[in-house]
Short mmCIF file of N, CA, C and O in Angstrom, two decimals:
data_model
loop_
_atom_site.label_atom_id
_atom_site.label_comp_id
_atom_site.label_asym_id
_atom_site.label_seq_id
_atom_site.Cartn_x
_atom_site.Cartn_y
_atom_site.Cartn_z
N ALA A 1 -14.78 3.60 -7.58
CA ALA A 1 -14.15 3.20 -8.81
C ALA A 1 -13.44 4.40 -9.43
O ALA A 1 -13.74 5.52 -9.09
N GLY A 2 -12.51 4.16 -10.32
CA GLY A 2 -11.75 5.24 -10.94
C GLY A 2 -10.36 5.35 -10.36
O GLY A 2 -9.94 4.54 -9.56
N GLU A 3 -9.60 6.40 -10.79
CA GLU A 3 -8.23 6.56 -10.33
C GLU A 3 -8.18 7.18 -8.94
O GLU A 3 -8.90 8.11 -8.63
N ASN A 4 -7.29 6.63 -8.12
CA ASN A 4 -7.11 7.07 -6.75
C ASN A 4 -5.63 7.05 -6.41
O ASN A 4 -4.81 6.58 -7.18
N ARG A 5 -5.30 7.53 -5.22
CA ARG A 5 -3.95 7.44 -4.70
C ARG A 5 -3.99 6.67 -3.39
O ARG A 5 -4.89 6.86 -2.58
N LEU A 6 -3.00 5.81 -3.21
CA LEU A 6 -2.85 5.07 -1.97
C LEU A 6 -1.56 5.56 -1.31
O LEU A 6 -0.51 5.58 -1.94
N ARG A 7 -1.66 5.97 -0.05
CA ARG A 7 -0.51 6.47 0.69
C ARG A 7 -0.28 5.58 1.90
O ARG A 7 -1.21 5.25 2.64
N VAL A 8 0.99 5.18 2.09
CA VAL A 8 1.38 4.31 3.19
C VAL A 8 2.44 5.03 4.02
O VAL A 8 3.42 5.54 3.48
N GLY A 9 2.24 5.10 5.34
CA GLY A 9 3.23 5.67 6.24
C GLY A 9 4.09 4.56 6.84
O GLY A 9 3.57 3.55 7.28
N VAL A 10 5.42 4.76 6.83
CA VAL A 10 6.34 3.75 7.34
C VAL A 10 7.23 4.38 8.41
O VAL A 10 7.99 5.30 8.14
N PHE A 11 7.09 3.86 9.65
CA PHE A 11 7.80 4.41 10.79
C PHE A 11 8.38 3.29 11.64
O PHE A 11 7.82 2.19 11.69
N ASP A 12 9.50 3.55 12.33
CA ASP A 12 10.10 2.53 13.19
C ASP A 12 9.42 2.50 14.55
O ASP A 12 8.45 3.25 14.79
N LYS A 13 9.91 1.65 15.46
CA LYS A 13 9.28 1.48 16.77
C LYS A 13 9.27 2.76 17.59
O LYS A 13 8.41 2.95 18.45
N GLN A 14 10.24 3.65 17.35
CA GLN A 14 10.31 4.91 18.07
C GLN A 14 9.49 6.02 17.40
O GLN A 14 9.48 7.15 17.84
N GLY A 15 8.82 5.67 16.30
CA GLY A 15 7.99 6.65 15.59
C GLY A 15 8.74 7.50 14.59
O GLY A 15 8.19 8.45 14.05
N ARG A 16 10.00 7.15 14.31
CA ARG A 16 10.79 7.91 13.33
C ARG A 16 10.46 7.45 11.92
O ARG A 16 10.31 6.25 11.66
N ALA A 17 10.36 8.40 11.01
CA ALA A 17 10.07 8.10 9.61
C ALA A 17 11.18 7.27 8.99
O ALA A 17 12.36 7.54 9.21
N MET A 18 10.80 6.24 8.24
CA MET A 18 11.77 5.42 7.51
C MET A 18 11.82 5.92 6.07
O MET A 18 10.90 5.71 5.29
N GLU A 19 12.89 6.61 5.76
CA GLU A 19 13.03 7.28 4.47
C GLU A 19 13.62 6.38 3.38
O GLU A 19 13.59 6.75 2.21
N ASP A 20 14.19 5.25 3.75
CA ASP A 20 14.93 4.43 2.77
C ASP A 20 14.31 3.05 2.55
O ASP A 20 14.99 2.10 2.23
N ALA A 21 13.02 2.95 2.70
CA ALA A 21 12.34 1.66 2.51
C ALA A 21 11.92 1.48 1.05
O ALA A 21 11.84 2.44 0.29
N SER A 22 11.64 0.24 0.70
CA SER A 22 11.05 -0.09 -0.59
C SER A 22 9.63 -0.56 -0.29
O SER A 22 9.45 -1.46 0.53
N VAL A 23 8.64 0.06 -0.93
CA VAL A 23 7.24 -0.25 -0.61
C VAL A 23 6.50 -0.66 -1.88
O VAL A 23 6.54 0.05 -2.89
N GLU A 24 5.84 -1.82 -1.81
CA GLU A 24 5.01 -2.30 -2.90
C GLU A 24 3.63 -2.62 -2.33
O GLU A 24 3.52 -3.18 -1.24
N CYS A 25 2.58 -2.23 -3.04
CA CYS A 25 1.23 -2.57 -2.63
C CYS A 25 0.65 -3.58 -3.60
O CYS A 25 0.83 -3.46 -4.81
N VAL A 26 -0.02 -4.58 -3.05
CA VAL A 26 -0.66 -5.62 -3.83
C VAL A 26 -2.15 -5.56 -3.51
O VAL A 26 -2.54 -5.60 -2.35
N ILE A 27 -2.98 -5.45 -4.55
CA ILE A 27 -4.41 -5.28 -4.34
C ILE A 27 -5.18 -6.33 -5.14
O ILE A 27 -4.85 -6.60 -6.30
N ASN A 28 -6.17 -6.91 -4.49
CA ASN A 28 -7.07 -7.83 -5.19
C ASN A 28 -8.47 -7.70 -4.61
O ASN A 28 -8.66 -7.28 -3.47
N LYS A 29 -9.45 -8.02 -5.44
CA LYS A 29 -10.83 -8.02 -4.98
C LYS A 29 -11.00 -9.19 -4.02
O LYS A 29 -10.48 -10.28 -4.26
N CYS A 30 -11.68 -8.97 -2.91
CA CYS A 30 -11.89 -10.03 -1.91
C CYS A 30 -12.47 -11.27 -2.57
O CYS A 30 -13.43 -11.18 -3.33
N GLY A 31 -11.84 -12.42 -2.34
CA GLY A 31 -12.30 -13.67 -2.91
C GLY A 31 -11.76 -13.97 -4.30
O GLY A 31 -12.04 -15.02 -4.86
N ASP A 32 -10.99 -13.05 -4.88
CA ASP A 32 -10.44 -13.23 -6.22
C ASP A 32 -8.92 -13.36 -6.11
O ASP A 32 -8.28 -12.65 -5.34
N SER A 33 -8.33 -14.25 -6.88
CA SER A 33 -6.89 -14.46 -6.79
C SER A 33 -6.08 -13.56 -7.73
O SER A 33 -4.86 -13.54 -7.66
N THR A 34 -6.75 -12.79 -8.60
CA THR A 34 -6.05 -11.89 -9.50
C THR A 34 -5.53 -10.69 -8.73
O THR A 34 -6.30 -9.98 -8.08
N MET A 35 -4.21 -10.48 -8.76
CA MET A 35 -3.59 -9.41 -7.99
C MET A 35 -2.96 -8.37 -8.90
O MET A 35 -2.40 -8.70 -9.93
N LYS A 36 -3.05 -7.11 -8.46
CA LYS A 36 -2.38 -6.01 -9.15
C LYS A 36 -1.28 -5.50 -8.23
O LYS A 36 -1.50 -5.29 -7.04
N HIS A 37 -0.07 -5.30 -8.80
CA HIS A 37 1.08 -4.85 -8.03
C HIS A 37 1.39 -3.39 -8.36
O HIS A 37 1.40 -3.02 -9.54
N TYR A 38 1.66 -2.60 -7.33
CA TYR A 38 1.95 -1.18 -7.49
C TYR A 38 3.20 -0.83 -6.69
O TYR A 38 3.26 -1.10 -5.49
N LYS A 39 4.18 -0.22 -7.33
CA LYS A 39 5.38 0.25 -6.64
C LYS A 39 5.10 1.65 -6.11
O LYS A 39 4.62 2.51 -6.85
N CYS A 40 5.38 1.86 -4.84
CA CYS A 40 5.15 3.16 -4.22
C CYS A 40 6.41 4.02 -4.29
O CYS A 40 7.52 3.51 -4.18
N THR A 41 6.22 5.31 -4.44
CA THR A 41 7.30 6.28 -4.49
C THR A 41 7.36 7.04 -3.18
O THR A 41 6.32 7.45 -2.64
N HIS A 42 8.58 7.24 -2.67
CA HIS A 42 8.75 7.99 -1.42
C HIS A 42 8.41 9.46 -1.67
O HIS A 42 8.94 10.07 -2.60
N ILE A 43 7.51 10.02 -0.86
CA ILE A 43 7.10 11.42 -1.05
C ILE A 43 7.53 12.30 0.13
O ILE A 43 7.22 13.48 0.15
N GLY A 44 8.24 11.72 1.11
CA GLY A 44 8.78 12.50 2.22
C GLY A 44 8.15 12.16 3.55
O GLY A 44 7.03 11.67 3.63
N ASN A 45 8.92 12.40 4.62
CA ASN A 45 8.47 12.23 6.00
C ASN A 45 7.94 10.82 6.29
O ASN A 45 7.00 10.65 7.07
N GLY A 46 8.50 9.80 5.63
CA GLY A 46 8.10 8.42 5.88
C GLY A 46 6.88 7.96 5.10
O GLY A 46 6.39 6.86 5.30
N TYR A 47 6.39 8.79 4.19
CA TYR A 47 5.20 8.42 3.42
C TYR A 47 5.59 8.01 2.00
O TYR A 47 6.46 8.63 1.37
N TYR A 48 4.90 6.98 1.52
CA TYR A 48 5.09 6.43 0.19
C TYR A 48 3.73 6.39 -0.49
O TYR A 48 2.72 6.15 0.16
N GLN A 49 3.70 6.64 -1.80
CA GLN A 49 2.42 6.78 -2.49
C GLN A 49 2.47 6.16 -3.87
O GLN A 49 3.51 6.13 -4.52
N THR A 50 1.30 5.67 -4.33
CA THR A 50 1.16 5.17 -5.69
C THR A 50 -0.22 5.55 -6.22
O THR A 50 -1.16 5.72 -5.45
N ALA A 51 -0.31 5.70 -7.53
CA ALA A 51 -1.61 5.90 -8.19
C ALA A 51 -2.15 4.53 -8.54
O ALA A 51 -1.40 3.63 -8.92
N LEU A 52 -3.44 4.35 -8.36
CA LEU A 52 -4.08 3.07 -8.70
C LEU A 52 -5.50 3.33 -9.12
O LEU A 52 -6.05 4.40 -8.92
N SER A 53 -6.09 2.32 -9.73
CA SER A 53 -7.49 2.44 -10.13
C SER A 53 -8.21 1.15 -9.82
O SER A 53 -7.63 0.07 -9.82
N PHE A 54 -9.48 1.28 -9.51
CA PHE A 54 -10.33 0.14 -9.22
C PHE A 54 -11.33 -0.01 -10.36
O PHE A 54 -11.98 0.97 -10.75
N ASP A 55 -11.44 -1.22 -10.89
CA ASP A 55 -12.37 -1.48 -11.99
C ASP A 55 -13.82 -1.46 -11.52
O ASP A 55 -14.71 -1.09 -12.26
N ASN A 56 -14.04 -1.89 -10.29
CA ASN A 56 -15.39 -2.01 -9.76
C ASN A 56 -15.42 -1.59 -8.30
O ASN A 56 -14.40 -1.57 -7.63
N ALA A 57 -16.61 -1.31 -7.82
CA ALA A 57 -16.80 -1.07 -6.40
C ALA A 57 -16.81 -2.43 -5.69
O ALA A 57 -16.96 -3.46 -6.32
N GLY A 58 -16.64 -2.41 -4.38
CA GLY A 58 -16.72 -3.63 -3.59
C GLY A 58 -15.57 -3.78 -2.64
O GLY A 58 -14.77 -2.87 -2.44
N CYS A 59 -15.47 -4.95 -2.04
CA CYS A 59 -14.44 -5.26 -1.05
C CYS A 59 -13.11 -5.51 -1.75
O CYS A 59 -13.03 -6.29 -2.70
N MET A 60 -12.05 -4.83 -1.27
CA MET A 60 -10.70 -5.01 -1.80
C MET A 60 -9.76 -5.34 -0.66
O MET A 60 -9.88 -4.80 0.45
N GLU A 61 -8.82 -6.22 -0.92
CA GLU A 61 -7.78 -6.53 0.04
C GLU A 61 -6.53 -5.78 -0.40
O GLU A 61 -6.09 -5.93 -1.54
N VAL A 62 -5.98 -4.98 0.49
CA VAL A 62 -4.80 -4.17 0.20
C VAL A 62 -3.66 -4.65 1.09
O VAL A 62 -3.79 -4.67 2.32
N LYS A 63 -2.56 -5.06 0.47
CA LYS A 63 -1.40 -5.55 1.21
C LYS A 63 -0.22 -4.65 0.90
O LYS A 63 0.10 -4.44 -0.27
N ALA A 64 0.41 -4.09 1.93
CA ALA A 64 1.61 -3.29 1.77
C ALA A 64 2.82 -4.13 2.17
O ALA A 64 2.86 -4.66 3.29
N ASN A 65 3.77 -4.29 1.26
CA ASN A 65 5.01 -5.01 1.54
C ASN A 65 6.12 -3.97 1.68
O ASN A 65 6.38 -3.22 0.74
N VAL A 66 6.73 -3.91 2.85
CA VAL A 66 7.76 -2.91 3.14
C VAL A 66 9.07 -3.64 3.38
O VAL A 66 9.14 -4.54 4.22
N SER A 67 10.13 -3.23 2.66
CA SER A 67 11.45 -3.85 2.82
C SER A 67 12.49 -2.77 3.06
O SER A 67 12.43 -1.68 2.49
N ARG A 68 13.44 -3.12 3.93
CA ARG A 68 14.61 -2.24 4.16
C ARG A 68 15.74 -3.13 4.63
O ARG A 68 15.56 -3.89 5.59
N ALA A 69 16.86 -3.06 3.94
CA ALA A 69 18.02 -3.92 4.23
C ALA A 69 17.55 -5.38 4.22
O ALA A 69 17.01 -5.83 3.21
N ASN A 70 17.69 -6.10 5.32
CA ASN A 70 17.28 -7.51 5.38
C ASN A 70 15.94 -7.70 6.05
O ASN A 70 15.55 -8.83 6.34
N ASP A 71 15.23 -6.63 6.34
CA ASP A 71 13.94 -6.72 7.02
C ASP A 71 12.79 -6.53 6.05
O ASP A 71 12.85 -5.69 5.16
N THR A 72 11.74 -7.32 6.23
CA THR A 72 10.53 -7.20 5.42
C THR A 72 9.32 -7.29 6.34
O THR A 72 9.29 -8.11 7.25
N LEU A 73 8.35 -6.43 6.09
CA LEU A 73 7.10 -6.42 6.85
C LEU A 73 5.95 -6.34 5.87
O LEU A 73 6.02 -5.62 4.87
N SER A 74 4.89 -7.08 6.14
CA SER A 74 3.68 -7.00 5.32
C SER A 74 2.50 -6.66 6.21
O SER A 74 2.40 -7.16 7.34
N TYR A 75 1.63 -5.81 5.70
CA TYR A 75 0.43 -5.41 6.43
C TYR A 75 -0.74 -5.53 5.46
O TYR A 75 -0.68 -5.04 4.34
N THR A 76 -1.80 -6.20 5.90
CA THR A 76 -2.97 -6.40 5.05
C THR A 76 -4.20 -5.77 5.69
O THR A 76 -4.40 -5.90 6.90
N ASN A 77 -5.01 -5.12 4.88
CA ASN A 77 -6.25 -4.51 5.34
C ASN A 77 -7.31 -4.68 4.26
O ASN A 77 -6.99 -4.70 3.08
N LYS A 78 -8.55 -4.80 4.67
CA LYS A 78 -9.65 -4.86 3.71
C LYS A 78 -10.38 -3.51 3.72
O LYS A 78 -10.61 -2.93 4.78
N VAL A 79 -10.67 -3.02 2.52
CA VAL A 79 -11.37 -1.75 2.37
C VAL A 79 -12.55 -1.95 1.44
O VAL A 79 -12.56 -2.87 0.61
N TYR A 80 -13.55 -1.11 1.57
CA TYR A 80 -14.71 -1.17 0.68
C TYR A 80 -14.70 0.06 -0.22
O TYR A 80 -14.67 1.19 0.27
N ILE A 81 -14.69 -0.17 -1.52
CA ILE A 81 -14.65 0.91 -2.51
C ILE A 81 -16.07 1.16 -2.99
O ILE A 81 -16.76 0.24 -3.43
N GLU A 82 -16.52 2.42 -2.90
CA GLU A 82 -17.84 2.79 -3.40
C GLU A 82 -17.72 3.46 -4.74
O GLU A 82 -16.69 4.03 -5.08
N LYS A 83 -18.79 3.40 -5.52
CA LYS A 83 -18.82 4.08 -6.83
C LYS A 83 -18.90 5.56 -6.63
O LYS A 83 -19.43 6.08 -5.72
#
């Protein structure tokens, strides 16, 4: 719980950093429909980052939405946040 940073790496099929993407992360507690949206800032070398905070410990679903030109990709992962 508390303030944290989430960093997302965005690379093409050849492993080259994608410097011009738009990245948004959507986070919700597993089993809860309330979602928090975070816009990520490009920090260099294909990495995008945002500050976020978790109200409670437990299972969280983290979804990264990556857009560039007419392409969009979403990746979802579940993480467990400890106090």
